[in-house]
Every structure is written in structure tokens, then in C-alpha cells.
Amino acid sequence: QQQVKQSPQSLIVQKGGISIINCAYENTAFDYFPWYQQFPGKGPALLIAIRPDVSEKKEGRFTISFNKSAKQFSLHIMDSQPGDSATYFCAASTTYTGNQFYFGTGTSLTVIP
Amino acid sequence: GAGVSQSPSNKVTEKGKDVELRCDPISGHTALYWYRQSLGQGLEFLIYFQGNSAPDKSGLPSDRFSAERTGGSVSTLTIQRTQQEDSAVYLCASSLHGLYYEQYFGPGTRLTVT
């Protein structure tokens, strides 16, 4: 079954707006939650990651919000730019699963100029 | 420095043939991962190596899939008796040590089984 559920499947945002992508998980043993950005024809690249000991992590325009009790985490892209148009994947892992990484199904983001 | 490289970039093969996909990780990275990405889908974890050892092979979809890593560096993913459902992009990633270290992905190998 899908260990990490991601929504929405696609998202269209105006330039300057806020893009929000949500993920939910079931396995409470997960203790590492990265977000990856993928451009067409390229491999994914790490954008930002969080451990469950903090509720928020910010790097530039990108913020991860983490709700441990709800088993949810989200990516917020502030002041979205056309160059942010890409597919975004959330993921989760733990050393207790042999370093297996479980990825969401991805969100295709389009930022309209 | 050089990133993760994969070869071939594209592979078209006939159903029933065997294929080998190669991954050259970043020098010094001890951890190596293989993933499969089907069209419009997320990344499916296949296998993880720490050094030359793969502690858990349960992510491999069937016994037609195997992987090895030699010298703590190059890895090959072998698919025997390919099926049409094996068509996907196969991605390799490496990281410095393991779980909490950034994974650097290669560009992938697009496999098409006709």
C-alpha cells in the first residue's frame, strides 16, 4: 500500500503566490522527511528535509511544516516563481526499515507568469 | 565534481531479453540506492547498498531483478527475461553515508521493453 500519500496531484499557482503541497504517512517509525524537486528529464534533487523533533524548517522561500500528531507534513513555496515549475515529491524513511525510502506520487506544479 | 552517472541513458529491448543498467556513484559515497519511476508515478524504492552489502532486498519487485555493487563503487541492476511492465525510468542515487545524508540522483536510464 502507499506508505506516503501526497496531494494534490497537480497545482497551478500565479507568480508571487503560495504553493502548498501536503503529505500524510502512517508509519510512526518514520523519522526523516525530505522533499525533492524534479525537472523533466532530470533526476530528483533534494530541496529541504526535516526530522520530527522540529515542527517547521525554513530555507529561503521553501518551508516544511510538520505535524507529528496528525502524521502530516507539507511544503510551502512562498513567492512562487515560474522557475519553480517542476514535480515535487515528498518522502519518508527510517533506519528501522533498512533505509528504505517511501516516496509520494508527486505533485506537478505550474507557476503562471 | 562529477555527479552520479548512469548508463545507458536509454535502452530499448525486446520482451524476454536480459538488460544491465549501470550506476557510477559520486566518489566516496558509501550508500547507493536504486529506484524505479513509472510514467506519472512516484519513485519506487528497489534496493539500498551500504558499501557492497544490500541489507534488505525485499524492495526488488521479483526474482528477475538483481543488483550488485563492487569495490564500494559501481553498481549494476540486472533485469532478466524483461517484461513490458518493466518499462520505466530507473534512477540511481548515492549519499555520503546513509539515511540522513542528501541523496544525489543520476539522470536515470529509460528502459523500454517492446
GROMACS .gro file of C-alpha atoms in nm:
model
  227
    1GLN     CA    1   0.000   0.000   0.000
    2GLN     CA    2   0.106   0.362  -0.040
    3GLN     CA    3   0.314   0.446   0.267
    4VAL     CA    4   0.316   0.817   0.189
    5LYS     CA    5   0.011   0.987   0.041
    6GLN     CA    6   0.066   1.315  -0.145
    7SER     CA    7  -0.180   1.577  -0.266
    8PRO     CA    8  -0.268   1.749  -0.487
    9GLN     CA    9  -0.160   1.564  -0.799
   10SER     CA   10  -0.124   1.893  -0.985
   11LEU     CA   11  -0.122   2.257  -0.884
   12ILE     CA   12  -0.137   2.582  -1.077
   13VAL     CA   13  -0.030   2.899  -0.899
   14GLN     CA   14   0.012   3.258  -1.010
   15LYS     CA   15   0.358   3.409  -0.989
   16GLY     CA   16   0.410   3.553  -0.643
   17GLY     CA   17   0.154   3.323  -0.485
   18ILE     CA   18   0.200   3.049  -0.227
   19SER     CA   19   0.220   2.687  -0.336
   20ILE     CA   20   0.121   2.426  -0.077
   21ILE     CA   21   0.173   2.052  -0.115
   22ASN     CA   22   0.062   1.807   0.151
   23CYS     CA   23   0.176   1.461   0.254
   24ALA     CA   24   0.049   1.213   0.509
   25TYR     CA   25   0.202   0.895   0.646
   26GLU     CA   26   0.104   0.606   0.871
   27ASN     CA   27   0.427   0.456   0.999
   28THR     CA   28   0.518   0.634   1.321
   29ALA     CA   29   0.870   0.495   1.295
   30PHE     CA   30   0.946   0.735   1.010
   31ASP     CA   31   1.196   0.992   1.130
   32TYR     CA   32   1.328   1.161   0.819
   33PHE     CA   33   1.111   1.356   0.575
   34PRO     CA   34   1.278   1.504   0.267
   35TRP     CA   35   1.123   1.690  -0.024
   36TYR     CA   36   1.262   1.650  -0.374
   37GLN     CA   37   1.225   1.868  -0.684
   38GLN     CA   38   1.240   1.711  -1.028
   39PHE     CA   39   1.262   1.884  -1.364
   40PRO     CA   40   1.174   1.696  -1.684
   41GLY     CA   41   1.450   1.462  -1.796
   42LYS     CA   42   1.646   1.505  -1.475
   43GLY     CA   43   1.681   1.306  -1.158
   44PRO     CA   44   1.521   1.444  -0.841
   45ALA     CA   45   1.721   1.687  -0.630
   46LEU     CA   46   1.688   1.737  -0.256
   47LEU     CA   47   1.507   2.060  -0.176
   48ILE     CA   48   1.468   2.054   0.200
   49ALA     CA   49   1.434   1.791   0.473
   50ILE     CA   50   1.305   1.775   0.829
   51ARG     CA   51   1.336   1.549   1.132
   52PRO     CA   52   1.033   1.507   1.362
   53ASP     CA   53   1.195   1.687   1.654
   54VAL     CA   54   1.101   2.023   1.499
   55SER     CA   55   0.768   2.149   1.369
   56GLU     CA   56   0.899   2.377   1.098
   57LYS     CA   57   1.207   2.426   0.887
   58LYS     CA   58   1.265   2.714   0.650
   59GLU     CA   59   1.521   2.755   0.376
   60GLY     CA   60   1.477   3.064   0.165
   61ARG     CA   61   1.133   3.057   0.005
   62PHE     CA   62   1.077   2.692   0.100
   63THR     CA   63   0.926   2.584   0.431
   64ILE     CA   64   0.837   2.242   0.566
   65SER     CA   65   0.563   2.229   0.827
   66PHE     CA   66   0.547   1.908   1.030
   67ASN     CA   67   0.258   1.788   1.245
   68LYS     CA   68   0.370   1.476   1.430
   69SER     CA   69   0.036   1.406   1.599
   70ALA     CA   70  -0.153   1.426   1.270
   71LYS     CA   71   0.124   1.240   1.084
   72GLN     CA   72   0.127   1.506   0.819
   73PHE     CA   73   0.385   1.735   0.665
   74SER     CA   74   0.365   1.996   0.398
   75LEU     CA   75   0.582   2.203   0.168
   76HIS     CA   76   0.513   2.573   0.130
   77ILE     CA   77   0.672   2.768  -0.152
   78MET     CA   78   0.644   3.140  -0.089
   79ASP     CA   79   0.654   3.398  -0.369
   80SER     CA   80   0.630   3.119  -0.628
   81GLN     CA   81   0.824   3.179  -0.949
   82PRO     CA   82   0.793   3.030  -1.299
   83GLY     CA   83   1.131   2.862  -1.240
   84ASP     CA   84   0.970   2.665  -0.957
   85SER     CA   85   0.756   2.481  -1.212
   86ALA     CA   86   0.854   2.118  -1.158
   87THR     CA   87   0.735   1.797  -0.998
   88TYR     CA   88   0.771   1.778  -0.623
   89PHE     CA   89   0.795   1.457  -0.424
   90CYS     CA   90   0.772   1.408  -0.052
   91ALA     CA   91   0.937   1.107   0.106
   92ALA     CA   92   0.979   0.934   0.439
   93SER     CA   93   1.224   0.692   0.584
   94THR     CA   94   1.370   0.544   0.898
   95THR     CA   95   1.665   0.330   0.984
   96TYR     CA   96   1.416   0.075   1.116
   97THR     CA   97   1.304  -0.003   0.760
   98GLY     CA   98   1.652  -0.077   0.635
   99ASN     CA   99   1.689   0.272   0.492
  100GLN     CA  100   1.402   0.216   0.252
  101PHE     CA  101   1.268   0.543   0.124
  102TYR     CA  102   0.897   0.576   0.056
  103PHE     CA  103   0.801   0.846  -0.193
  104GLY     CA  104   0.470   1.015  -0.256
  105THR     CA  105   0.326   1.005  -0.607
  106GLY     CA  106   0.436   1.359  -0.686
  107THR     CA  107   0.278   1.699  -0.747
  108SER     CA  108   0.319   1.874  -1.078
  109LEU     CA  109   0.348   2.246  -1.004
  110THR     CA  110   0.296   2.509  -1.273
  111VAL     CA  111   0.361   2.872  -1.187
  112ILE     CA  112   0.195   3.108  -1.430
  113PRO     CA  113   0.382   3.433  -1.503
  114GLY     CA  114   3.300   1.750  -0.912
  115ALA     CA  115   3.136   1.470  -1.108
  116GLY     CA  116   2.786   1.372  -1.012
  117VAL     CA  117   2.614   1.035  -1.030
  118SER     CA  118   2.624   0.893  -1.377
  119GLN     CA  119   2.412   0.619  -1.527
  120SER     CA  120   2.440   0.423  -1.846
  121PRO     CA  121   2.288   0.373  -2.087
  122SER     CA  122   2.064   0.678  -2.086
  123ASN     CA  123   1.811   0.494  -2.299
  124LYS     CA  124   1.762   0.123  -2.358
  125VAL     CA  125   1.511  -0.042  -2.585
  126THR     CA  126   1.491  -0.418  -2.556
  127GLU     CA  127   1.266  -0.697  -2.666
  128LYS     CA  128   1.049  -0.880  -2.420
  129GLY     CA  129   1.232  -1.176  -2.273
  130LYS     CA  130   1.581  -1.032  -2.310
  131ASP     CA  131   1.811  -0.953  -2.017
  132VAL     CA  132   1.934  -0.599  -1.951
  133GLU     CA  133   2.206  -0.450  -1.732
  134LEU     CA  134   2.187  -0.095  -1.604
  135ARG     CA  135   2.495   0.071  -1.462
  136CYS     CA  136   2.540   0.334  -1.193
  137ASP     CA  137   2.858   0.522  -1.109
  138PRO     CA  138   2.810   0.698  -0.775
  139ILE     CA  139   2.990   1.004  -0.651
  140SER     CA  140   3.339   0.910  -0.535
  141GLY     CA  141   3.350   0.843  -0.163
  142HIS     CA  142   2.977   0.790  -0.122
  143THR     CA  143   2.921   0.471   0.072
  144ALA     CA  144   2.544   0.448   0.026
  145LEU     CA  145   2.380   0.372  -0.307
  146TYR     CA  146   2.010   0.342  -0.392
  147TRP     CA  147   1.814   0.215  -0.690
  148TYR     CA  148   1.462   0.340  -0.767
  149ARG     CA  149   1.209   0.283  -1.043
  150GLN     CA  150   0.990   0.564  -1.171
  151SER     CA  151   0.699   0.469  -1.392
  152LEU     CA  152   0.519   0.729  -1.603
  153GLY     CA  153   0.323   0.963  -1.380
  154GLN     CA  154   0.416   0.771  -1.069
  155GLY     CA  155   0.635   0.836  -0.771
  156LEU     CA  156   0.965   0.671  -0.708
  157GLU     CA  157   0.955   0.307  -0.610
  158PHE     CA  158   1.242   0.202  -0.385
  159LEU     CA  159   1.420  -0.108  -0.516
  160ILE     CA  160   1.735  -0.165  -0.314
  161TYR     CA  161   1.993   0.004  -0.092
  162PHE     CA  162   2.364  -0.069  -0.063
  163GLN     CA  163   2.591   0.027   0.222
  164GLY     CA  164   2.933  -0.042   0.083
  165ASN     CA  165   2.898  -0.364  -0.114
  166SER     CA  166   2.624  -0.503   0.105
  167ALA     CA  167   2.250  -0.484   0.050
  168PRO     CA  168   2.088  -0.540   0.393
  169ASP     CA  169   1.737  -0.565   0.251
  170LYS     CA  170   1.642  -0.688  -0.093
  171SER     CA  171   1.268  -0.700  -0.030
  172GLY     CA  172   1.206  -0.394  -0.248
  173LEU     CA  173   1.304  -0.578  -0.564
  174PRO     CA  174   0.975  -0.644  -0.749
  175SER     CA  175   1.052  -1.004  -0.849
  176ASP     CA  176   1.330  -1.259  -0.865
  177ARG     CA  177   1.401  -1.141  -1.219
  178PHE     CA  178   1.562  -0.834  -1.062
  179SER     CA  179   1.906  -0.844  -0.905
  180ALA     CA  180   2.169  -0.589  -0.816
  181GLU     CA  181   2.527  -0.589  -0.710
  182ARG     CA  182   2.788  -0.339  -0.611
  183THR     CA  183   3.159  -0.395  -0.635
  184GLY     CA  184   3.453  -0.215  -0.479
  185GLY     CA  185   3.214   0.006  -0.289
  186SER     CA  186   3.159   0.196  -0.610
  187VAL     CA  187   2.992   0.088  -0.935
  188SER     CA  188   2.657  -0.086  -0.917
  189THR     CA  189   2.465  -0.280  -1.177
  190LEU     CA  190   2.095  -0.356  -1.179
  191THR     CA  191   2.011  -0.662  -1.386
  192ILE     CA  192   1.666  -0.746  -1.512
  193GLN     CA  193   1.628  -1.093  -1.655
  194ARG     CA  194   1.358  -1.201  -1.902
  195THR     CA  195   1.226  -0.845  -1.929
  196GLN     CA  196   0.852  -0.785  -1.939
  197GLN     CA  197   0.660  -0.488  -2.076
  198GLU     CA  198   0.568  -0.381  -1.723
  199ASP     CA  199   0.940  -0.332  -1.655
  200SER     CA  200   0.935  -0.027  -1.882
  201ALA     CA  201   1.021   0.272  -1.664
  202VAL     CA  202   1.299   0.512  -1.573
  203TYR     CA  203   1.549   0.352  -1.340
  204LEU     CA  204   1.718   0.601  -1.112
  205CYS     CA  205   2.028   0.558  -0.904
  206ALA     CA  206   2.127   0.780  -0.613
  207SER     CA  207   2.424   0.792  -0.379
  208SER     CA  208   2.483   0.957  -0.046
  209LEU     CA  209   2.783   1.010   0.173
  210HIS     CA  210   2.689   0.765   0.444
  211GLY     CA  211   2.322   0.675   0.454
  212LEU     CA  212   1.982   0.774   0.578
  213TYR     CA  213   2.019   1.132   0.694
  214TYR     CA  214   2.257   1.238   0.423
  215GLU     CA  215   2.143   1.400   0.100
  216GLN     CA  216   2.084   1.161  -0.186
  217TYR     CA  217   2.228   1.275  -0.517
  218PHE     CA  218   2.040   1.131  -0.811
  219GLY     CA  219   2.168   1.039  -1.150
  220PRO     CA  220   1.977   1.129  -1.469
  221GLY     CA  221   1.826   0.782  -1.494
  222THR     CA  222   1.806   0.509  -1.757
  223ARG     CA  223   1.486   0.499  -1.958
  224LEU     CA  224   1.405   0.134  -2.027
  225THR     CA  225   1.151   0.044  -2.292
  226VAL     CA  226   1.050  -0.319  -2.335
  227THR     CA  227   0.879  -0.388  -2.667
   0.00000   0.00000   0.00000
